[in-house]
Amino acid sequence: MHHDEPRAAPELFTWEFATDPYPAYAWLREHDPVHRTRLPSGVEAWLVTRHADAKQALADPRLSKNPAHHDEPAHAKGKTGIPGERKAELMTHLLNIDPPDHTRLRRLVSKAFTPRRVAEFAPRVQELTNDLIDRFARTGSADLIHDFAFPLPIYAICDLLGVPREDQDDFRDWAGMMLRHTKAGHGGGPRGGVARSVKKMRDYLADLIHRKREALPDSPEPLPGEDLISGLIRASDHGEHLTENEAAAMAFILLFAGFETTVNLIGNGTYALLTHPEQRARLQKSLAAGEHGLLETGVEELLRYDGPVELATWRFATRPLTLGGQDIAAGDPVLVVLAAADRDPERFADPDVLDLGRRDNQHLGYGHGIHYCLGAPLARLEGQTALATLLTRLPDLQLAADPADLRWRGGLIMRGLRTLPVEFTPERALRPGEPEPEPAIPPRKPEDDTSSTL
């Protein structure tokens, strides 16, 4: 699909832009690849839009993740980063620190967050996926954000961390609060509401870590099926130390970084498939034949084509540097536009075409360099499981709204839909005498419903 290029610099951060930012990014890549702009919050920052520059910036040690390096004027105070994190003593987490602290913390978390632990978790993700689909499969319609993409990663990360089942709905509600109010890009939403949710979550995690540390059996090796928080404690208690504060910040950031991104990966991915019927048919045919290759390359392509993270998290120049021919002063914020870099024609053939079989796909959806996404294996697992199960169980799934009427969340970092209404032929009811399946998730009480929170 070829967009007519605007002649003047396009307007950024409008609602029209939120719906389809790609034509504006194409213009910037071509005419002003490292572009200084004033964000809706009033903060001035550089936007990096070309793949080569983006890759350089993501791995450049002169660009710090620590907000202390921001040369921020008074009006910009507290307007970068995650809302509420400063108040909740959450600043020492992996997204915000540089080596050597980052190296130490990441090594400790990597010990706990192993690919093997993720692989062992696959049956649980499948069970959660089926359980959520069971709840709406017989109705013939759903909002795939609220009914599916939102709860799946929350329950999954809670299970992985080791949050007891009876507390998981609290997490679901706090996460809904955070999602509802995290609109930093448009200056809207009461940040106080987010700060309260962040604080409740952090306090809960600190208490849970304390209880798990008391109960942890004294064995140097992890036990089979041990949860991630126990793994974090174990990693920190043998040799290097992770304070309870650091462990709480770490558990929180795994939850924060791994939750909204996965909501959007599933939401944006499903939306792209529903609006590209030939690609979706190709994937369904491959799944029906019991193959997984196209599912694997397909999820990577959906990440590249319309990924969940539009802009990489904040970076700040620690000293003057040149990027893409542009001089950047010390203290300036730099935002790498992953969505623009991942459609750079210099790097990807036919970048505006969705091709689920794309092989040469070095997308930046998970970042690059020392901050490369630690949760990439989990995101892949959840994305692949969610999409494959939806398309297999509800084969005639289709959009129940005009794409032009769908609303995208107005945030700065993330890109995702507010709702994704769909229709399908209801799954057959149970045969007489067939027992109801045991739900993997405790049913929610009606008054807990989070529809108001999204």
Short mmCIF file of C-alpha atoms in Angstrom, two decimals:
data_model
loop_
_atom_site.label_atom_id
_atom_site.label_comp_id
_atom_site.label_asym_id
_atom_site.label_seq_id
_atom_site.Cartn_x
_atom_site.Cartn_y
_atom_site.Cartn_z
CA MET A 1 0.00 0.00 0.00
CA HIS A 2 1.65 3.26 -1.06
CA HIS A 3 0.96 6.42 0.92
CA ASP A 4 1.08 9.84 -0.74
CA GLU A 5 3.87 11.61 1.08
CA PRO A 6 3.00 14.90 2.75
CA ARG A 7 5.02 17.83 1.37
CA ALA A 8 5.67 19.55 4.70
CA ALA A 9 6.78 17.95 7.95
CA PRO A 10 3.77 15.92 9.16
CA GLU A 11 1.98 16.70 12.39
CA LEU A 12 2.88 14.20 15.10
CA PHE A 13 0.92 12.93 18.13
CA THR A 14 -2.57 13.75 16.86
CA TRP A 15 -5.33 11.13 17.01
CA GLU A 16 -5.01 10.65 13.24
CA PHE A 17 -1.30 10.02 13.74
CA ALA A 18 -2.07 7.48 16.52
CA THR A 19 -4.31 5.55 14.11
CA ASP A 20 -1.63 5.28 11.40
CA PRO A 21 1.75 6.82 12.21
CA TYR A 22 3.57 5.06 9.37
CA PRO A 23 3.22 7.73 6.61
CA ALA A 24 4.60 10.38 9.00
CA TYR A 25 7.49 8.10 9.94
CA ALA A 26 8.23 7.45 6.25
CA TRP A 27 8.48 11.22 5.71
CA LEU A 28 10.81 11.67 8.70
CA ARG A 29 13.04 8.74 7.65
CA GLU A 30 13.50 10.35 4.27
CA HIS A 31 13.70 14.07 5.10
CA ASP A 32 14.66 14.47 8.77
CA PRO A 33 15.82 11.10 10.16
CA VAL A 34 16.96 12.48 13.54
CA HIS A 35 14.17 14.95 14.26
CA ARG A 36 13.81 17.31 17.20
CA THR A 37 10.24 17.62 18.40
CA ARG A 38 8.23 18.88 21.33
CA LEU A 39 6.25 16.01 22.84
CA PRO A 40 2.67 16.53 24.04
CA SER A 41 4.01 16.62 27.63
CA GLY A 42 6.15 19.65 26.75
CA VAL A 43 9.45 17.74 26.88
CA GLU A 44 11.72 18.26 23.85
CA ALA A 45 13.37 15.14 22.46
CA TRP A 46 15.09 13.71 19.39
CA LEU A 47 13.23 11.06 17.35
CA VAL A 48 15.49 8.55 15.58
CA THR A 49 13.69 6.89 12.63
CA ARG A 50 16.19 5.02 10.39
CA HIS A 51 17.10 1.39 11.09
CA ALA A 52 20.90 1.88 11.04
CA ASP A 53 20.76 4.95 13.32
CA ALA A 54 18.25 3.25 15.61
CA LYS A 55 20.47 0.18 15.99
CA GLN A 56 23.45 2.41 16.77
CA ALA A 57 21.51 4.47 19.31
CA LEU A 58 20.09 1.42 21.12
CA ALA A 59 23.62 0.09 21.74
CA ASP A 60 25.47 3.42 22.24
CA PRO A 61 26.96 3.63 25.77
CA ARG A 62 26.84 7.47 25.56
CA LEU A 63 23.06 7.25 25.62
CA SER A 64 22.18 6.48 29.22
CA LYS A 65 18.96 4.97 30.51
CA ASN A 66 19.29 6.80 33.80
CA PRO A 67 16.91 9.80 34.01
CA ALA A 68 19.46 11.56 36.25
CA HIS A 69 21.26 12.45 32.99
CA HIS A 70 18.25 14.37 31.66
CA ASP A 71 19.02 18.07 31.50
CA GLU A 72 15.38 18.72 32.34
CA PRO A 73 13.84 22.17 32.61
CA ALA A 74 11.44 22.67 35.52
CA HIS A 75 8.30 22.18 33.37
CA ALA A 76 9.50 18.72 32.32
CA LYS A 77 10.12 17.36 35.85
CA GLY A 78 8.81 13.85 36.28
CA LYS A 79 7.46 13.65 32.72
CA THR A 80 9.78 10.92 31.50
CA GLY A 81 9.69 7.25 32.41
CA ILE A 82 6.90 5.20 33.96
CA PRO A 83 4.27 7.25 35.81
CA GLY A 84 4.53 6.77 39.57
CA GLU A 85 7.90 5.01 39.54
CA ARG A 86 9.79 7.82 41.29
CA LYS A 87 7.41 7.92 44.24
CA ALA A 88 7.36 4.15 44.60
CA GLU A 89 11.19 3.77 44.86
CA LEU A 90 11.16 1.87 41.60
CA MET A 91 13.85 3.75 39.80
CA THR A 92 16.53 1.06 40.18
CA HIS A 93 15.12 -1.34 37.65
CA LEU A 94 16.56 -2.78 34.46
CA LEU A 95 14.93 -0.29 32.08
CA ASN A 96 16.46 2.66 33.91
CA ILE A 97 20.04 1.77 34.77
CA ASP A 98 23.41 1.49 33.06
CA PRO A 99 26.41 -0.79 33.57
CA PRO A 100 27.84 -1.86 35.97
CA ASP A 101 24.58 -2.03 38.01
CA HIS A 102 22.59 -3.11 34.97
CA THR A 103 25.11 -5.89 34.24
CA ARG A 104 24.89 -7.25 37.80
CA LEU A 105 21.09 -7.10 38.05
CA ARG A 106 20.54 -8.50 34.59
CA ARG A 107 22.89 -11.41 35.29
CA LEU A 108 20.95 -12.22 38.46
CA VAL A 109 17.59 -12.04 36.72
CA SER A 110 18.86 -14.08 33.76
CA LYS A 111 19.73 -16.86 36.23
CA ALA A 112 16.09 -16.94 37.30
CA PHE A 113 14.44 -16.13 33.96
CA THR A 114 15.91 -18.91 31.84
CA PRO A 115 14.69 -20.12 28.44
CA ARG A 116 14.19 -23.51 30.12
CA ARG A 117 11.83 -22.02 32.69
CA VAL A 118 9.88 -20.38 29.85
CA ALA A 119 9.76 -23.65 27.87
CA GLU A 120 8.46 -25.53 30.93
CA PHE A 121 5.76 -22.88 31.19
CA ALA A 122 4.36 -23.57 27.68
CA PRO A 123 1.59 -26.01 28.78
CA ARG A 124 0.38 -23.47 31.36
CA VAL A 125 0.19 -20.70 28.73
CA GLN A 126 -1.80 -23.05 26.49
CA GLU A 127 -4.15 -23.88 29.39
CA LEU A 128 -4.72 -20.18 30.21
CA THR A 129 -5.30 -19.41 26.51
CA ASN A 130 -7.93 -22.12 26.17
CA ASP A 131 -9.56 -21.14 29.43
CA LEU A 132 -10.02 -17.52 28.33
CA ILE A 133 -11.38 -18.56 24.92
CA ASP A 134 -13.78 -20.99 26.67
CA ARG A 135 -15.37 -18.00 28.39
CA PHE A 136 -16.58 -16.42 25.14
CA ALA A 137 -16.35 -19.20 22.53
CA ARG A 138 -20.07 -20.06 22.69
CA THR A 139 -21.32 -16.47 22.42
CA GLY A 140 -20.28 -15.67 18.84
CA SER A 141 -18.69 -12.32 19.69
CA ALA A 142 -16.03 -10.81 21.96
CA ASP A 143 -13.78 -7.83 22.54
CA LEU A 144 -10.45 -9.54 22.08
CA ILE A 145 -8.57 -6.87 24.05
CA HIS A 146 -10.70 -7.01 27.18
CA ASP A 147 -11.65 -10.70 27.03
CA PHE A 148 -8.36 -12.15 25.85
CA ALA A 149 -5.25 -10.05 25.10
CA PHE A 150 -5.45 -8.16 28.41
CA PRO A 151 -6.01 -11.01 30.91
CA LEU A 152 -3.71 -13.60 29.26
CA PRO A 153 -0.33 -11.97 30.02
CA ILE A 154 -1.49 -10.83 33.48
CA TYR A 155 -2.42 -14.36 34.57
CA ALA A 156 0.65 -15.79 32.83
CA ILE A 157 3.16 -13.44 34.46
CA CYS A 158 1.42 -13.84 37.85
CA ASP A 159 1.76 -17.63 37.57
CA LEU A 160 5.36 -17.36 36.42
CA LEU A 161 6.30 -14.98 39.26
CA GLY A 162 4.44 -17.14 41.78
CA VAL A 163 1.58 -14.80 42.76
CA PRO A 164 -1.04 -17.03 44.46
CA ARG A 165 -4.22 -17.57 42.40
CA GLU A 166 -6.45 -15.87 44.98
CA ASP A 167 -4.45 -12.62 44.58
CA GLN A 168 -4.31 -12.58 40.79
CA ASP A 169 -7.53 -10.64 40.25
CA ASP A 170 -6.11 -7.80 42.36
CA PHE A 171 -3.23 -7.71 39.90
CA ARG A 172 -5.67 -7.70 37.03
CA ASP A 173 -7.40 -4.64 38.51
CA TRP A 174 -4.16 -2.76 39.27
CA ALA A 175 -2.93 -3.47 35.75
CA GLY A 176 -6.24 -2.18 34.36
CA MET A 177 -5.72 1.04 36.31
CA MET A 178 -2.21 1.41 34.94
CA LEU A 179 -3.35 0.80 31.39
CA ARG A 180 -6.28 3.16 31.72
CA HIS A 181 -4.19 6.04 32.96
CA THR A 182 -0.84 5.58 31.23
CA LYS A 183 -1.34 8.19 28.55
CA ALA A 184 1.89 10.09 29.09
CA GLY A 185 2.06 10.98 25.40
CA HIS A 186 -1.14 12.99 25.52
CA GLY A 187 -0.73 14.46 28.98
CA GLY A 188 -4.17 13.04 29.87
CA GLY A 189 -5.17 10.70 32.66
CA PRO A 190 -4.62 11.30 36.34
CA ARG A 191 -1.06 10.15 37.00
CA GLY A 192 -2.01 9.86 40.69
CA GLY A 193 -4.18 6.85 39.84
CA VAL A 194 -1.23 5.12 38.21
CA ALA A 195 1.08 5.98 41.09
CA ARG A 196 -1.39 4.42 43.54
CA SER A 197 -1.66 1.24 41.48
CA VAL A 198 2.11 1.06 41.08
CA LYS A 199 2.57 1.50 44.83
CA LYS A 200 -0.02 -1.18 45.70
CA MET A 201 1.62 -3.61 43.30
CA ARG A 202 5.11 -2.83 44.56
CA ASP A 203 4.10 -3.15 48.24
CA TYR A 204 2.35 -6.42 47.51
CA LEU A 205 5.43 -7.79 45.71
CA ALA A 206 7.77 -6.71 48.53
CA ASP A 207 5.56 -8.55 51.03
CA LEU A 208 5.32 -11.64 48.79
CA ILE A 209 9.12 -11.71 48.37
CA HIS A 210 9.53 -11.52 52.13
CA ARG A 211 7.11 -14.44 52.68
CA LYS A 212 8.71 -16.55 49.95
CA ARG A 213 12.20 -15.93 51.34
CA GLU A 214 11.06 -17.20 54.75
CA ALA A 215 9.54 -20.32 53.19
CA LEU A 216 12.29 -21.12 50.66
CA PRO A 217 13.80 -24.61 51.22
CA ASP A 218 17.55 -24.46 51.80
CA SER A 219 18.84 -26.11 48.64
CA PRO A 220 21.37 -24.49 46.28
CA GLU A 221 19.57 -25.82 43.19
CA PRO A 222 16.09 -24.63 42.14
CA LEU A 223 13.33 -27.18 42.71
CA PRO A 224 11.24 -28.43 39.75
CA GLY A 225 8.42 -26.01 38.93
CA GLU A 226 9.84 -23.30 41.21
CA ASP A 227 8.46 -19.83 40.50
CA LEU A 228 10.41 -16.84 39.26
CA ILE A 229 10.34 -14.85 42.52
CA SER A 230 11.83 -17.84 44.37
CA GLY A 231 14.42 -17.99 41.58
CA LEU A 232 15.23 -14.28 42.07
CA ILE A 233 15.65 -14.82 45.82
CA ARG A 234 17.80 -17.90 45.26
CA ALA A 235 19.97 -16.08 42.70
CA SER A 236 20.50 -13.26 45.17
CA ASP A 237 21.08 -15.38 48.26
CA HIS A 238 23.96 -17.34 46.75
CA GLY A 239 26.91 -15.02 46.43
CA GLU A 240 25.69 -11.75 44.98
CA HIS A 241 22.90 -10.03 46.84
CA LEU A 242 19.66 -8.59 45.51
CA THR A 243 18.01 -6.49 48.20
CA GLU A 244 14.29 -7.02 48.81
CA ASN A 245 13.79 -3.54 47.36
CA GLU A 246 15.70 -4.48 44.21
CA ALA A 247 13.83 -7.78 43.98
CA ALA A 248 10.46 -5.99 44.29
CA ALA A 249 11.50 -3.46 41.62
CA MET A 250 12.68 -6.32 39.44
CA ALA A 251 9.48 -8.36 39.82
CA PHE A 252 7.49 -5.19 39.11
CA ILE A 253 9.42 -4.35 35.96
CA LEU A 254 9.09 -7.90 34.63
CA LEU A 255 5.37 -7.47 35.15
CA PHE A 256 5.20 -3.94 33.75
CA ALA A 257 7.48 -4.58 30.76
CA GLY A 258 5.93 -7.95 30.01
CA PHE A 259 2.30 -7.05 30.34
CA GLU A 260 1.20 -4.16 28.13
CA THR A 261 3.69 -5.17 25.43
CA THR A 262 2.08 -8.63 25.22
CA VAL A 263 -1.45 -7.20 25.27
CA ASN A 264 -0.48 -5.14 22.21
CA LEU A 265 1.44 -7.95 20.51
CA ILE A 266 -1.68 -10.14 20.62
CA GLY A 267 -4.08 -7.25 19.81
CA ASN A 268 -2.08 -5.66 16.98
CA GLY A 269 -1.11 -9.09 15.63
CA THR A 270 -4.71 -10.35 15.50
CA TYR A 271 -5.85 -7.06 13.95
CA ALA A 272 -3.16 -7.30 11.24
CA LEU A 273 -4.20 -10.88 10.43
CA LEU A 274 -7.89 -9.96 10.28
CA THR A 275 -7.14 -7.11 7.86
CA HIS A 276 -4.82 -9.25 5.67
CA PRO A 277 -7.05 -12.22 4.80
CA GLU A 278 -4.62 -13.88 2.39
CA GLN A 279 -1.85 -13.96 5.04
CA ARG A 280 -4.26 -15.18 7.67
CA ALA A 281 -5.50 -18.00 5.34
CA ARG A 282 -1.87 -18.94 4.70
CA LEU A 283 -1.23 -19.23 8.45
CA GLN A 284 -4.43 -21.21 9.11
CA LYS A 285 -3.53 -23.67 6.35
CA SER A 286 -0.06 -24.12 7.82
CA LEU A 287 -1.45 -24.65 11.36
CA ALA A 288 -4.04 -27.15 10.06
CA ALA A 289 -1.15 -29.13 8.54
CA GLY A 290 0.50 -29.26 11.98
CA GLU A 291 3.41 -27.02 10.96
CA HIS A 292 4.96 -24.35 13.19
CA GLY A 293 7.49 -22.65 10.93
CA LEU A 294 5.09 -20.04 9.55
CA LEU A 295 3.73 -19.32 13.03
CA GLU A 296 7.27 -18.62 14.25
CA THR A 297 8.30 -16.33 11.37
CA GLY A 298 4.78 -14.88 11.38
CA VAL A 299 4.91 -13.61 14.97
CA GLU A 300 8.28 -11.96 14.24
CA GLU A 301 6.78 -10.33 11.14
CA LEU A 302 3.75 -9.07 13.09
CA LEU A 303 6.21 -7.54 15.59
CA ARG A 304 8.03 -5.79 12.76
CA TYR A 305 4.96 -4.73 10.80
CA ASP A 306 2.92 -3.15 13.61
CA GLY A 307 4.65 -3.96 16.87
CA PRO A 308 3.56 -3.25 20.45
CA VAL A 309 6.38 -0.85 21.30
CA GLU A 310 6.32 2.19 19.03
CA LEU A 311 9.19 4.09 20.69
CA ALA A 312 11.97 2.52 22.75
CA THR A 313 12.09 3.71 26.36
CA TRP A 314 13.84 7.00 27.18
CA ARG A 315 17.56 7.51 26.68
CA PHE A 316 19.60 10.58 27.66
CA ALA A 317 22.88 11.79 26.12
CA THR A 318 25.66 11.78 28.75
CA ARG A 319 27.89 13.87 26.48
CA PRO A 320 27.62 15.55 23.08
CA LEU A 321 27.38 13.10 20.20
CA THR A 322 26.49 12.91 16.51
CA LEU A 323 23.76 10.57 15.35
CA GLY A 324 22.58 10.30 11.75
CA GLY A 325 24.54 13.49 10.95
CA GLN A 326 22.77 15.42 13.72
CA ASP A 327 24.57 16.98 16.72
CA ILE A 328 22.94 16.05 20.03
CA ALA A 329 23.79 17.97 23.21
CA ALA A 330 24.57 16.38 26.57
CA GLY A 331 21.39 16.00 28.62
CA ASP A 332 19.08 15.75 25.59
CA PRO A 333 16.46 12.97 25.59
CA VAL A 334 16.62 10.58 22.61
CA LEU A 335 13.68 8.39 21.59
CA VAL A 336 14.36 5.59 19.11
CA VAL A 337 11.27 5.04 16.96
CA LEU A 338 11.18 1.25 16.58
CA ALA A 339 8.02 1.46 14.45
CA ALA A 340 9.85 3.67 11.92
CA ALA A 341 13.10 1.69 11.93
CA ASP A 342 11.22 -1.56 11.37
CA ARG A 343 9.71 -0.23 8.13
CA ASP A 344 12.95 1.21 6.75
CA PRO A 345 13.21 0.27 3.04
CA GLU A 346 17.03 0.43 3.38
CA ARG A 347 16.78 -2.63 5.65
CA PHE A 348 13.58 -4.49 4.66
CA ALA A 349 12.36 -5.33 1.17
CA ASP A 350 8.77 -4.06 0.69
CA PRO A 351 8.60 -2.89 4.34
CA ASP A 352 4.91 -1.89 4.15
CA VAL A 353 3.92 -5.41 3.05
CA LEU A 354 2.94 -8.00 5.66
CA ASP A 355 4.70 -11.25 4.74
CA LEU A 356 4.40 -13.92 7.45
CA GLY A 357 7.12 -15.99 5.81
CA ARG A 358 9.70 -13.14 5.83
CA ARG A 359 13.07 -14.69 6.64
CA ASP A 360 15.55 -11.81 6.70
CA ASN A 361 13.83 -10.04 9.57
CA GLN A 362 16.27 -8.37 11.94
CA HIS A 363 13.51 -6.23 13.44
CA LEU A 364 14.10 -4.09 16.53
CA GLY A 365 10.80 -4.97 18.22
CA TYR A 366 12.69 -6.40 21.21
CA GLY A 367 15.33 -3.66 21.14
CA HIS A 368 19.05 -4.25 20.61
CA GLY A 369 22.21 -4.25 22.71
CA ILE A 370 22.47 -4.69 26.48
CA HIS A 371 18.79 -3.78 27.01
CA TYR A 372 17.58 -6.40 24.51
CA CYS A 373 14.26 -7.65 25.88
CA LEU A 374 14.88 -10.23 28.60
CA GLY A 375 11.30 -11.51 28.18
CA ALA A 376 11.52 -12.13 24.42
CA PRO A 377 11.16 -15.94 24.80
CA LEU A 378 8.04 -15.49 26.96
CA ALA A 379 6.53 -12.90 24.58
CA ARG A 380 7.14 -15.24 21.63
CA LEU A 381 5.54 -18.14 23.50
CA GLU A 382 2.45 -16.10 24.46
CA GLY A 383 2.09 -14.51 21.01
CA GLN A 384 2.42 -17.81 19.16
CA THR A 385 0.09 -19.69 21.52
CA ALA A 386 -2.57 -16.96 21.54
CA LEU A 387 -2.70 -16.48 17.75
CA ALA A 388 -2.50 -20.18 16.85
CA THR A 389 -5.26 -21.12 19.33
CA LEU A 390 -7.58 -18.28 18.27
CA LEU A 391 -7.25 -19.10 14.56
CA THR A 392 -7.64 -22.84 15.15
CA ARG A 393 -10.59 -22.74 17.54
CA LEU A 394 -12.44 -19.82 15.89
CA PRO A 395 -11.53 -20.33 12.23
CA ASP A 396 -14.01 -17.78 10.81
CA LEU A 397 -13.02 -15.02 13.25
CA GLN A 398 -13.66 -11.59 11.73
CA LEU A 399 -13.67 -7.92 12.70
CA ALA A 400 -17.04 -6.69 13.97
CA ALA A 401 -16.23 -3.02 13.37
CA ASP A 402 -15.01 -0.76 10.60
CA PRO A 403 -11.21 -0.38 11.02
CA ALA A 404 -11.70 3.39 10.78
CA ASP A 405 -13.84 3.28 13.94
CA LEU A 406 -11.25 1.47 16.07
CA ARG A 407 -9.48 3.63 18.64
CA TRP A 408 -5.78 3.35 19.41
CA ARG A 409 -4.42 4.13 22.86
CA GLY A 410 -2.89 7.60 22.98
CA GLY A 411 0.41 6.85 24.69
CA LEU A 412 3.95 7.71 23.73
CA ILE A 413 5.89 4.44 24.07
CA MET A 414 3.31 1.74 23.38
CA ARG A 415 1.09 1.18 20.34
CA GLY A 416 -2.13 -0.75 20.88
CA LEU A 417 -5.88 -0.87 20.37
CA ARG A 418 -8.38 0.08 23.07
CA THR A 419 -10.88 -2.50 21.81
CA LEU A 420 -10.96 -5.19 19.15
CA PRO A 421 -14.57 -6.32 18.57
CA VAL A 422 -14.86 -9.63 16.70
CA GLU A 423 -17.55 -12.07 15.54
CA PHE A 424 -17.35 -15.78 14.80
CA THR A 425 -19.48 -18.90 14.60
CA PRO A 426 -19.95 -19.99 18.22
CA GLU A 427 -18.08 -23.14 19.21
CA ARG A 428 -20.50 -26.05 19.59
CA ALA A 429 -22.02 -26.50 23.03
CA LEU A 430 -20.98 -29.49 25.12
CA ARG A 431 -22.51 -32.83 24.16
CA PRO A 432 -25.10 -34.08 26.68
CA GLY A 433 -23.41 -35.75 29.62
CA GLU A 434 -19.98 -34.27 28.77
CA PRO A 435 -18.47 -32.75 31.94
CA GLU A 436 -17.68 -29.01 32.11
CA PRO A 437 -13.91 -28.49 31.85
CA GLU A 438 -12.27 -27.37 35.10
CA PRO A 439 -11.28 -23.70 34.66
CA ALA A 440 -7.58 -22.93 34.99
CA ILE A 441 -8.48 -19.46 36.25
CA PRO A 442 -10.89 -18.91 39.15
CA PRO A 443 -14.08 -17.30 37.78
CA ARG A 444 -14.32 -13.57 38.49
CA LYS A 445 -17.09 -12.22 40.69
CA PRO A 446 -19.38 -9.97 38.60
CA GLU A 447 -18.54 -6.90 40.69
CA ASP A 448 -14.84 -7.40 39.85
CA ASP A 449 -15.43 -6.87 36.16
CA THR A 450 -12.72 -4.67 34.61
CA SER A 451 -14.64 -3.58 31.53
CA SER A 452 -14.79 -0.11 33.04
CA THR A 453 -11.02 -0.07 33.41
CA LEU A 454 -10.07 -0.46 29.79
#
